[in-house]
Amino acid sequence: IDVSNTLNSPKSSKHRQKKRKMVHQKVLALAAATVVAVNGFAPPSISISQSRHVLSAATLDTPPPLAPLTVWGDKLNDIREVHSKLNSEPAPEFAPEVSAKSLGLDTTEQQLQYVKDNAFELKQRMQECGAVIFRDFELMKTQDGFQEFYAALGMKVCLDPLHSVSARPTVDGKKNSPVYEAVNKESRKNFFIGMHNEFVGTRAPRAAAFVCFKAAEKGGEFLIADGRKMFRDLSPQLVEELYNRGIRYSVMELPFFGWVENLPGPLKEPVMGALQGAASAAINAKVDFDVSLQWRDDGYDDAKVLQARAPAQKPIVIHPVTGDPTWFCNVHSHSSKLRKERESVYGAERFEDGASRINKSDMFFGDDGDISEAALKEMDDVTYKNMKYVKMTEGDVVLLDNYKCMHGRNVFDGTRKHGVAWFEGWEGEEEMKAAQQTAKGGASAMKKQPAPFFATEV
């Protein structure tokens, strides 16, 4: 809409007032269109009571709850001292493998019984080592067998953490299936999924199980990295700055506003305010965490965009069971600069719909300051240093602790079918926590905190 020509025509005062009214109406229509776009991106969140009704007819016997709130742990008063102490200790074990072939488990019955008999020890290994990789299991080559596997372990299923903001496809195509697609779309095959912990806003599953139903003909490796080792390998200066200033994610960009630059001066600021308010109200009505909108001039097409930012948080958490400080920061996947650098190697993502175009992210300091290129490079280098490529074949599963283990996905060619189930916790978790607290003498890092410390301070 070319509103500048409309307002600058040499007409009478009365005529100009009429034109301004028309422009005002058009701006309101555009604001409404923005709300519609946001609604398309973020479907209405479902209350727990609604989800119980919807999911009761699904493949699950009992409906899963929402992903749990993220447990950040106590604030570390001297992050440098903690960093130095951990670097003086031996590196922890990470991602051991369990092979059905090596154990002589030839049938699916034997494999399921093994999982049942060793459930507690396998979960303990997961939370101590960050992940456990299961190889050569016939049991998990089907979705039914995969669900039997994690049920035998005593894992407690929860909804996808994206539940409140988007709808991730399920492996079998059923609306209420507990097993979700793990980014298998052909349109995203050349999109390198950067390393990240799974969380949205204030919610993060405690654990996850990633399964391979069909491996890609080329590439498509599942990627994992130890968050404890990430924390150790970053420089103390960068750790201190990131921890004290906090981090903040841009979770979405609304790229419809290049036309705002053509507005005449007196209208530009009020129109931008109206659009910002309308979009903010629409987004915050759809998600269960606070989102603030900011105007930016550095959109993907160098056009003016509205950028939605989540609340500030710390990049390091205290593990809720073991008390280990661990890197919990999605800079590798969320940084616009790092993503563009990977696109220069693998090619740009092909956008199929508006949701993909809108769903763009970036990362900043918690005070909204830009992170320097040197800091981004260091975090990128340390991430690649710790990245482990896991070439999965049909039936392989990576069971991971979402607080200790980051994950991602390599580019691929061919057809890939991997799935994931999210867990709010597991049977025996409280016993593990109690044993850990007893062993450490109730160390302060293990104390339960009633609310995230960053709610009032970053």
CSV table of C-alpha atoms in Angstrom, one decimal:
chain,number,residue,atom,x,y,z
A,1,ILE,CA,0.0,0.0,0.0
A,2,ASP,CA,1.6,3.3,-1.1
A,3,VAL,CA,0.4,5.5,1.7
A,4,SER,CA,3.0,8.2,1.0
A,5,ASN,CA,1.5,9.2,-2.3
A,6,THR,CA,-1.9,9.2,-0.9
A,7,LEU,CA,-1.0,11.7,1.8
A,8,ASN,CA,1.2,14.0,-0.2
A,9,SER,CA,-1.3,14.9,-2.9
A,10,PRO,CA,-2.1,18.6,-3.1
A,11,LYS,CA,-5.7,18.5,-1.9
A,12,SER,CA,-7.7,20.6,0.5
A,13,SER,CA,-7.4,20.1,4.3
A,14,LYS,CA,-10.8,18.4,4.4
A,15,HIS,CA,-9.7,16.0,1.6
A,16,ARG,CA,-6.4,15.3,3.4
A,17,GLN,CA,-8.3,14.4,6.6
A,18,LYS,CA,-10.4,12.0,4.6
A,19,LYS,CA,-7.3,10.4,3.1
A,20,ARG,CA,-5.6,10.1,6.5
A,21,LYS,CA,-8.7,8.3,7.8
A,22,MET,CA,-8.5,5.9,4.9
A,23,VAL,CA,-4.8,5.3,5.6
A,24,HIS,CA,-5.6,4.7,9.2
A,25,GLN,CA,-8.1,2.0,8.3
A,26,LYS,CA,-5.6,0.4,5.9
A,27,VAL,CA,-2.9,0.3,8.7
A,28,LEU,CA,-5.4,-1.4,11.0
A,29,ALA,CA,-6.1,-3.9,8.3
A,30,LEU,CA,-2.4,-4.6,8.0
A,31,ALA,CA,-2.1,-5.0,11.7
A,32,ALA,CA,-5.0,-7.5,11.6
A,33,ALA,CA,-3.2,-9.3,8.8
A,34,THR,CA,-0.1,-9.5,11.0
A,35,VAL,CA,-2.2,-11.1,13.8
A,36,VAL,CA,-3.5,-13.6,11.2
A,37,ALA,CA,0.0,-14.5,10.2
A,38,VAL,CA,1.0,-15.0,13.8
A,39,ASN,CA,-2.0,-17.2,14.4
A,40,GLY,CA,-0.9,-19.3,11.4
A,41,PHE,CA,2.5,-19.6,12.9
A,42,ALA,CA,1.4,-20.4,16.5
A,43,PRO,CA,-1.8,-22.4,16.8
A,44,PRO,CA,-3.8,-21.9,20.0
A,45,SER,CA,-2.3,-23.5,23.0
A,46,ILE,CA,-4.3,-26.4,24.4
A,47,SER,CA,-5.0,-26.5,28.1
A,48,ILE,CA,-4.1,-29.6,30.1
A,49,SER,CA,-7.8,-30.4,30.5
A,50,GLN,CA,-8.3,-30.1,26.7
A,51,SER,CA,-5.2,-32.2,26.0
A,52,ARG,CA,-6.5,-34.9,28.2
A,53,HIS,CA,-9.7,-35.0,26.2
A,54,VAL,CA,-7.9,-34.9,22.8
A,55,LEU,CA,-5.2,-37.4,23.6
A,56,SER,CA,-7.4,-39.9,25.4
A,57,ALA,CA,-8.4,-41.4,22.1
A,58,ALA,CA,-4.8,-41.5,20.8
A,59,THR,CA,-2.2,-44.3,20.9
A,60,LEU,CA,-1.3,-43.4,24.5
A,61,ASP,CA,-3.1,-45.1,27.4
A,62,THR,CA,-2.8,-41.9,29.4
A,63,PRO,CA,-2.4,-38.4,28.0
A,64,PRO,CA,1.1,-36.9,28.5
A,65,PRO,CA,1.6,-33.6,30.3
A,66,LEU,CA,3.2,-30.5,28.9
A,67,ALA,CA,7.0,-30.5,28.8
A,68,PRO,CA,8.2,-29.5,32.4
A,69,LEU,CA,9.5,-26.1,33.3
A,70,THR,CA,13.2,-25.8,33.0
A,71,VAL,CA,15.1,-26.3,36.2
A,72,TRP,CA,18.0,-23.9,36.3
A,73,GLY,CA,19.4,-24.6,39.7
A,74,ASP,CA,21.1,-22.2,42.1
A,75,LYS,CA,23.1,-19.2,40.9
A,76,LEU,CA,26.8,-19.7,40.8
A,77,ASN,CA,28.4,-16.8,42.7
A,78,ASP,CA,31.9,-17.2,41.2
A,79,ILE,CA,31.6,-18.8,37.8
A,80,ARG,CA,35.3,-18.5,37.1
A,81,GLU,CA,36.2,-20.5,40.2
A,82,VAL,CA,33.7,-23.2,39.2
A,83,HIS,CA,35.1,-23.2,35.7
A,84,SER,CA,38.7,-23.5,37.0
A,85,LYS,CA,37.9,-26.3,39.4
A,86,LEU,CA,36.2,-28.4,36.8
A,87,ASN,CA,39.1,-28.0,34.4
A,88,SER,CA,41.4,-29.4,37.0
A,89,GLU,CA,39.4,-32.7,37.2
A,90,PRO,CA,39.3,-35.6,34.7
A,91,ALA,CA,36.9,-35.2,31.8
A,92,PRO,CA,33.6,-37.2,32.4
A,93,GLU,CA,32.6,-40.2,30.3
A,94,PHE,CA,30.2,-39.4,27.5
A,95,ALA,CA,27.8,-41.5,25.4
A,96,PRO,CA,28.8,-45.1,26.0
A,97,GLU,CA,27.3,-47.7,23.6
A,98,VAL,CA,25.2,-50.8,24.3
A,99,SER,CA,25.2,-53.4,21.5
A,100,ALA,CA,22.5,-56.1,21.4
A,101,LYS,CA,24.8,-58.2,19.2
A,102,SER,CA,27.7,-58.0,21.8
A,103,LEU,CA,25.3,-59.0,24.5
A,104,GLY,CA,24.0,-62.0,22.5
A,105,LEU,CA,20.4,-60.7,22.4
A,106,ASP,CA,19.2,-62.2,19.2
A,107,THR,CA,15.4,-61.8,19.5
A,108,THR,CA,13.2,-58.9,20.2
A,109,GLU,CA,11.9,-60.7,23.3
A,110,GLN,CA,15.4,-61.1,24.7
A,111,GLN,CA,16.1,-57.4,23.9
A,112,LEU,CA,13.0,-56.2,25.6
A,113,GLN,CA,13.7,-58.3,28.7
A,114,TYR,CA,17.2,-57.0,28.9
A,115,VAL,CA,15.9,-53.4,28.9
A,116,LYS,CA,13.4,-54.3,31.6
A,117,ASP,CA,15.9,-56.0,33.8
A,118,ASN,CA,18.5,-53.3,33.5
A,119,ALA,CA,16.2,-50.2,33.3
A,120,PHE,CA,17.6,-48.5,36.4
A,121,GLU,CA,21.2,-49.0,35.5
A,122,LEU,CA,20.7,-47.8,31.9
A,123,LYS,CA,18.9,-44.6,33.1
A,124,GLN,CA,21.7,-44.1,35.6
A,125,ARG,CA,24.3,-44.3,32.8
A,126,MET,CA,22.3,-41.8,30.8
A,127,GLN,CA,22.2,-39.2,33.5
A,128,GLU,CA,25.8,-39.8,34.5
A,129,CYS,CA,27.2,-39.9,30.9
A,130,GLY,CA,24.8,-37.6,29.2
A,131,ALA,CA,23.7,-40.2,26.6
A,132,VAL,CA,23.6,-43.9,25.9
A,133,ILE,CA,23.7,-45.2,22.3
A,134,PHE,CA,21.8,-48.5,21.6
A,135,ARG,CA,23.0,-50.5,18.6
A,136,ASP,CA,21.9,-53.6,16.8
A,137,PHE,CA,18.4,-53.8,18.4
A,138,GLU,CA,15.7,-55.3,16.2
A,139,LEU,CA,13.2,-54.2,18.8
A,140,MET,CA,13.3,-50.5,17.9
A,141,LYS,CA,13.0,-50.9,14.1
A,142,THR,CA,9.3,-50.2,14.4
A,143,GLN,CA,7.4,-47.5,16.2
A,144,ASP,CA,5.5,-50.0,18.3
A,145,GLY,CA,8.8,-51.6,19.3
A,146,PHE,CA,10.4,-48.2,20.0
A,147,GLN,CA,7.5,-47.4,22.3
A,148,GLU,CA,7.9,-50.7,24.1
A,149,PHE,CA,11.5,-49.9,24.6
A,150,TYR,CA,11.1,-46.6,26.4
A,151,ALA,CA,8.1,-47.9,28.3
A,152,ALA,CA,10.3,-50.8,29.6
A,153,LEU,CA,12.9,-48.3,30.7
A,154,GLY,CA,10.2,-46.4,32.7
A,155,MET,CA,10.5,-43.2,30.8
A,156,LYS,CA,7.6,-40.7,31.3
A,157,VAL,CA,6.4,-39.2,28.1
A,158,CYS,CA,5.5,-35.5,27.7
A,159,LEU,CA,4.3,-33.4,24.9
A,160,ASP,CA,6.7,-31.9,22.4
A,161,PRO,CA,8.1,-28.6,23.9
A,162,LEU,CA,7.1,-26.9,20.6
A,163,HIS,CA,3.4,-27.7,21.5
A,164,SER,CA,2.5,-24.2,22.4
A,165,VAL,CA,4.1,-22.5,19.4
A,166,SER,CA,4.0,-24.9,16.5
A,167,ALA,CA,2.9,-28.4,15.5
A,168,ARG,CA,5.7,-30.8,14.8
A,169,PRO,CA,4.7,-33.7,12.5
A,170,THR,CA,4.4,-37.2,13.9
A,171,VAL,CA,6.2,-40.3,12.4
A,172,ASP,CA,3.0,-42.2,11.7
A,173,GLY,CA,1.0,-39.1,10.7
A,174,LYS,CA,-1.5,-39.5,13.6
A,175,LYS,CA,-2.4,-36.3,15.3
A,176,ASN,CA,-1.8,-37.5,18.9
A,177,SER,CA,1.1,-39.9,18.3
A,178,PRO,CA,3.9,-39.7,21.0
A,179,VAL,CA,6.7,-40.1,18.4
A,180,TYR,CA,7.5,-37.0,16.4
A,181,GLU,CA,9.5,-36.5,13.2
A,182,ALA,CA,13.1,-35.5,13.7
A,183,VAL,CA,13.5,-33.0,10.9
A,184,ASN,CA,13.3,-35.4,7.9
A,185,LYS,CA,11.8,-33.1,5.3
A,186,GLU,CA,13.4,-33.2,1.9
A,187,SER,CA,13.2,-29.4,1.8
A,188,ARG,CA,15.5,-29.2,4.8
A,189,LYS,CA,18.0,-31.9,3.8
A,190,ASN,CA,20.7,-29.3,3.2
A,191,PHE,CA,19.9,-27.4,6.4
A,192,PHE,CA,22.5,-28.3,9.0
A,193,ILE,CA,20.7,-28.4,12.3
A,194,GLY,CA,23.0,-26.7,14.8
A,195,MET,CA,23.7,-28.1,18.2
A,196,HIS,CA,21.1,-27.3,20.8
A,197,ASN,CA,19.3,-28.4,23.9
A,198,GLU,CA,15.6,-28.9,23.4
A,199,PHE,CA,13.6,-26.1,25.1
A,200,VAL,CA,11.0,-23.5,24.2
A,201,GLY,CA,10.5,-20.5,26.4
A,202,THR,CA,10.5,-21.7,29.9
A,203,ARG,CA,9.9,-25.4,29.2
A,204,ALA,CA,12.5,-28.2,28.6
A,205,PRO,CA,12.0,-32.0,28.6
A,206,ARG,CA,14.3,-33.8,31.0
A,207,ALA,CA,15.3,-36.5,28.4
A,208,ALA,CA,14.7,-37.7,24.9
A,209,ALA,CA,15.1,-40.8,22.8
A,210,PHE,CA,16.0,-40.4,19.1
A,211,VAL,CA,15.4,-43.5,16.9
A,212,CYS,CA,16.3,-44.4,13.3
A,213,PHE,CA,13.6,-46.1,11.3
A,214,LYS,CA,15.4,-45.5,8.0
A,215,ALA,CA,18.8,-44.0,7.5
A,216,ALA,CA,19.5,-41.5,4.8
A,217,GLU,CA,21.4,-42.8,1.8
A,218,LYS,CA,24.1,-40.3,2.5
A,219,GLY,CA,24.8,-38.1,5.5
A,220,GLY,CA,22.0,-37.4,8.0
A,221,GLU,CA,24.1,-38.3,11.0
A,222,PHE,CA,22.7,-37.6,14.4
A,223,LEU,CA,25.0,-35.2,16.3
A,224,ILE,CA,25.6,-35.0,20.0
A,225,ALA,CA,27.9,-33.0,22.3
A,226,ASP,CA,28.6,-33.1,26.0
A,227,GLY,CA,27.4,-29.8,27.6
A,228,ARG,CA,29.8,-30.4,30.6
A,229,LYS,CA,32.8,-30.5,28.3
A,230,MET,CA,31.5,-27.5,26.3
A,231,PHE,CA,31.5,-25.5,29.6
A,232,ARG,CA,35.0,-26.5,30.4
A,233,ASP,CA,36.5,-25.8,27.0
A,234,LEU,CA,35.2,-22.2,26.7
A,235,SER,CA,37.6,-19.5,27.9
A,236,PRO,CA,36.9,-18.3,31.4
A,237,GLN,CA,36.6,-14.7,30.1
A,238,LEU,CA,33.7,-15.6,27.8
A,239,VAL,CA,32.0,-17.9,30.3
A,240,GLU,CA,32.0,-15.1,32.8
A,241,GLU,CA,30.7,-12.4,30.4
A,242,LEU,CA,27.9,-14.7,29.1
A,243,TYR,CA,26.9,-15.9,32.6
A,244,ASN,CA,26.9,-12.4,34.1
A,245,ARG,CA,25.1,-10.7,31.2
A,246,GLY,CA,22.9,-13.6,30.4
A,247,ILE,CA,21.6,-14.5,26.9
A,248,ARG,CA,18.4,-13.8,25.0
A,249,TYR,CA,16.9,-15.5,22.0
A,250,SER,CA,15.0,-14.0,19.1
A,251,VAL,CA,12.4,-16.7,18.5
A,252,MET,CA,10.6,-15.3,15.4
A,253,GLU,CA,10.8,-12.6,12.8
A,254,LEU,CA,7.8,-11.0,11.1
A,255,PRO,CA,9.2,-9.9,7.7
A,256,PHE,CA,6.2,-8.0,6.3
A,257,PHE,CA,7.1,-4.4,7.0
A,258,GLY,CA,9.4,-3.0,4.3
A,259,TRP,CA,6.6,-0.7,3.3
A,260,VAL,CA,6.8,1.1,6.7
A,261,GLU,CA,9.9,2.9,5.4
A,262,ASN,CA,7.8,4.7,2.8
A,263,LEU,CA,5.4,6.3,5.3
A,264,PRO,CA,5.6,10.1,5.8
A,265,GLY,CA,7.3,11.2,9.0
A,266,PRO,CA,4.2,12.1,11.1
A,267,LEU,CA,2.6,8.7,10.5
A,268,LYS,CA,5.6,6.4,10.7
A,269,GLU,CA,6.1,6.2,14.4
A,270,PRO,CA,2.4,5.8,15.4
A,271,VAL,CA,1.9,3.1,12.7
A,272,MET,CA,5.0,1.2,13.9
A,273,GLY,CA,3.7,1.4,17.5
A,274,ALA,CA,0.3,0.1,16.5
A,275,LEU,CA,1.7,-2.8,14.5
A,276,GLN,CA,4.1,-3.7,17.3
A,277,GLY,CA,1.3,-3.7,19.9
A,278,ALA,CA,-1.0,-5.8,17.7
A,279,ALA,CA,1.6,-8.4,16.9
A,280,SER,CA,2.8,-8.5,20.6
A,281,ALA,CA,-0.8,-9.2,21.8
A,282,ALA,CA,-1.3,-11.9,19.2
A,283,ILE,CA,2.0,-13.7,20.0
A,284,ASN,CA,1.7,-13.5,23.8
A,285,ALA,CA,-1.8,-14.9,23.6
A,286,LYS,CA,-0.4,-18.0,21.9
A,287,VAL,CA,2.6,-18.9,24.0
A,288,ASP,CA,3.1,-19.6,27.7
A,289,PHE,CA,6.2,-17.4,28.1
A,290,ASP,CA,6.6,-13.6,27.8
A,291,VAL,CA,7.7,-12.4,24.4
A,292,SER,CA,8.7,-8.8,23.6
A,293,LEU,CA,8.9,-7.3,20.1
A,294,GLN,CA,11.6,-5.0,18.8
A,295,TRP,CA,12.0,-3.3,15.4
A,296,ARG,CA,15.1,-4.3,13.5
A,297,ASP,CA,16.5,-3.1,10.2
A,298,ASP,CA,18.6,-6.3,9.6
A,299,GLY,CA,16.1,-8.8,8.4
A,300,TYR,CA,17.0,-11.6,6.1
A,301,ASP,CA,16.3,-9.3,3.1
A,302,ASP,CA,17.8,-6.3,4.8
A,303,ALA,CA,14.3,-5.0,5.3
A,304,LYS,CA,12.5,-3.8,8.5
A,305,VAL,CA,11.2,-6.7,10.6
A,306,LEU,CA,9.6,-7.2,14.0
A,307,GLN,CA,11.7,-9.5,16.0
A,308,ALA,CA,10.2,-11.5,18.9
A,309,ARG,CA,12.5,-12.1,21.9
A,310,ALA,CA,12.1,-14.5,24.7
A,311,PRO,CA,13.0,-13.6,28.3
A,312,ALA,CA,16.7,-13.4,29.3
A,313,GLN,CA,18.3,-16.5,30.8
A,314,LYS,CA,21.6,-18.0,31.8
A,315,PRO,CA,23.7,-20.1,29.4
A,316,ILE,CA,24.6,-22.6,32.1
A,317,VAL,CA,22.4,-24.8,34.3
A,318,ILE,CA,23.0,-26.9,37.4
A,319,HIS,CA,22.0,-30.4,36.5
A,320,PRO,CA,18.9,-31.3,38.6
A,321,VAL,CA,20.2,-34.7,39.6
A,322,THR,CA,24.0,-34.7,39.5
A,323,GLY,CA,24.6,-31.0,40.2
A,324,ASP,CA,27.1,-30.7,37.3
A,325,PRO,CA,27.3,-27.2,35.7
A,326,THR,CA,26.5,-27.8,32.1
A,327,TRP,CA,26.4,-25.6,29.0
A,328,PHE,CA,22.7,-25.0,28.1
A,329,CYS,CA,22.9,-22.6,25.3
A,330,ASN,CA,21.6,-22.8,21.7
A,331,VAL,CA,23.9,-20.3,20.1
A,332,HIS,CA,25.1,-22.8,17.5
A,333,SER,CA,21.6,-23.4,16.2
A,334,HIS,CA,20.1,-19.9,16.9
A,335,SER,CA,22.8,-17.4,15.9
A,336,SER,CA,21.9,-15.9,12.5
A,337,LYS,CA,25.6,-15.3,11.7
A,338,LEU,CA,26.6,-18.9,12.4
A,339,ARG,CA,23.6,-20.2,10.4
A,340,LYS,CA,24.5,-18.0,7.4
A,341,GLU,CA,28.1,-19.2,7.5
A,342,ARG,CA,26.8,-22.8,7.3
A,343,GLU,CA,24.4,-21.9,4.5
A,344,SER,CA,27.5,-20.7,2.5
A,345,VAL,CA,28.8,-24.2,2.7
A,346,TYR,CA,25.6,-26.3,2.4
A,347,GLY,CA,23.3,-24.0,0.6
A,348,ALA,CA,20.3,-22.1,1.9
A,349,GLU,CA,17.1,-23.7,3.3
A,350,ARG,CA,14.2,-23.9,0.8
A,351,PHE,CA,11.1,-22.3,2.3
A,352,GLU,CA,7.9,-24.1,1.6
A,353,ASP,CA,5.5,-22.0,3.6
A,354,GLY,CA,5.1,-18.8,5.6
A,355,ALA,CA,5.8,-20.5,8.9
A,356,SER,CA,9.3,-21.5,7.8
A,357,ARG,CA,9.9,-17.9,6.7
A,358,ILE,CA,8.7,-16.5,10.0
A,359,ASN,CA,10.4,-19.0,12.2
A,360,LYS,CA,13.8,-17.4,12.2
A,361,SER,CA,16.0,-17.0,15.3
A,362,ASP,CA,19.1,-15.2,16.6
A,363,MET,CA,20.9,-14.7,19.9
A,364,PHE,CA,21.9,-11.7,21.9
A,365,PHE,CA,23.2,-10.9,25.4
A,366,GLY,CA,20.5,-10.8,28.0
A,367,ASP,CA,20.7,-7.0,28.0
A,368,ASP,CA,19.9,-7.0,24.3
A,369,GLY,CA,23.5,-6.2,23.3
A,370,ASP,CA,25.0,-7.9,20.2
A,371,ILE,CA,27.4,-10.7,20.7
A,372,SER,CA,30.8,-10.0,19.1
A,373,GLU,CA,32.0,-12.0,16.1
A,374,ALA,CA,35.0,-13.2,18.2
A,375,ALA,CA,32.7,-14.6,20.9
A,376,LEU,CA,30.5,-16.3,18.3
A,377,LYS,CA,33.6,-17.8,16.6
A,378,GLU,CA,34.9,-19.2,19.9
A,379,MET,CA,31.5,-20.8,20.8
A,380,ASP,CA,31.3,-22.2,17.2
A,381,ASP,CA,34.9,-23.6,17.4
A,382,VAL,CA,34.3,-25.2,20.8
A,383,THR,CA,31.0,-26.7,19.6
A,384,TYR,CA,32.6,-28.3,16.6
A,385,LYS,CA,35.5,-29.6,18.7
A,386,ASN,CA,33.0,-31.4,21.0
A,387,MET,CA,30.6,-32.6,18.3
A,388,LYS,CA,30.2,-36.3,17.9
A,389,TYR,CA,28.8,-37.7,14.6
A,390,VAL,CA,26.5,-40.8,15.3
A,391,LYS,CA,25.8,-42.7,12.1
A,392,MET,CA,22.6,-44.5,13.1
A,393,THR,CA,21.1,-47.5,11.3
A,394,GLU,CA,17.6,-48.9,11.5
A,395,GLY,CA,16.7,-49.7,15.1
A,396,ASP,CA,19.5,-47.6,16.7
A,397,VAL,CA,18.4,-45.3,19.5
A,398,VAL,CA,20.2,-42.4,21.3
A,399,LEU,CA,18.8,-42.0,24.8
A,400,LEU,CA,20.0,-38.6,26.1
A,401,ASP,CA,19.7,-36.3,29.1
A,402,ASN,CA,18.5,-33.1,27.6
A,403,TYR,CA,20.3,-31.0,30.3
A,404,LYS,CA,23.8,-32.6,29.6
A,405,CYS,CA,23.6,-33.6,26.0
A,406,MET,CA,23.2,-31.2,23.0
A,407,HIS,CA,22.0,-32.6,19.7
A,408,GLY,CA,21.8,-31.7,16.0
A,409,ARG,CA,21.6,-33.2,12.6
A,410,ASN,CA,24.0,-33.3,9.6
A,411,VAL,CA,22.8,-32.5,6.0
A,412,PHE,CA,21.7,-35.5,4.0
A,413,ASP,CA,20.7,-36.9,0.6
A,414,GLY,CA,18.0,-39.4,0.0
A,415,THR,CA,15.1,-40.4,2.3
A,416,ARG,CA,15.6,-40.1,6.1
A,417,LYS,CA,13.1,-41.2,8.7
A,418,HIS,CA,14.1,-40.6,12.3
A,419,GLY,CA,11.8,-40.1,15.2
A,420,VAL,CA,11.9,-38.7,18.7
A,421,ALA,CA,10.0,-39.1,22.0
A,422,TRP,CA,10.3,-36.5,24.8
A,423,PHE,CA,10.2,-37.3,28.5
A,424,GLU,CA,9.4,-35.3,31.5
A,425,GLY,CA,11.4,-37.7,33.6
A,426,TRP,CA,11.7,-41.3,34.5
A,427,GLU,CA,10.8,-43.9,37.1
A,428,GLY,CA,13.6,-43.8,39.8
A,429,GLU,CA,14.7,-40.3,39.1
A,430,GLU,CA,13.9,-39.1,42.6
A,431,GLU,CA,15.9,-42.1,44.1
A,432,MET,CA,18.8,-41.1,41.9
A,433,LYS,CA,18.6,-37.5,43.1
A,434,ALA,CA,18.4,-38.5,46.8
A,435,ALA,CA,21.4,-40.8,46.4
A,436,GLN,CA,23.4,-38.0,44.8
A,437,GLN,CA,22.5,-35.6,47.5
A,438,THR,CA,23.5,-38.0,50.2
A,439,ALA,CA,26.8,-38.7,48.4
A,440,LYS,CA,27.6,-35.0,48.1
A,441,GLY,CA,26.5,-34.2,51.6
A,442,GLY,CA,23.6,-32.0,50.3
A,443,ALA,CA,25.9,-29.7,48.4
A,444,SER,CA,24.4,-26.2,47.7
A,445,ALA,CA,24.3,-26.8,44.0
A,446,MET,CA,21.7,-29.5,44.6
A,447,LYS,CA,19.3,-27.5,46.6
A,448,LYS,CA,15.8,-27.1,45.1
A,449,GLN,CA,15.0,-23.5,44.1
A,450,PRO,CA,11.4,-22.3,44.2
A,451,ALA,CA,11.8,-20.1,41.1
A,452,PRO,CA,14.4,-19.4,38.4
A,453,PHE,CA,16.9,-16.9,39.8
A,454,PHE,CA,16.9,-15.0,36.5
A,455,ALA,CA,13.2,-14.1,37.0
A,456,THR,CA,14.3,-11.0,38.8
A,457,GLU,CA,18.0,-10.8,38.0
A,458,VAL,CA,20.2,-11.6,35.0
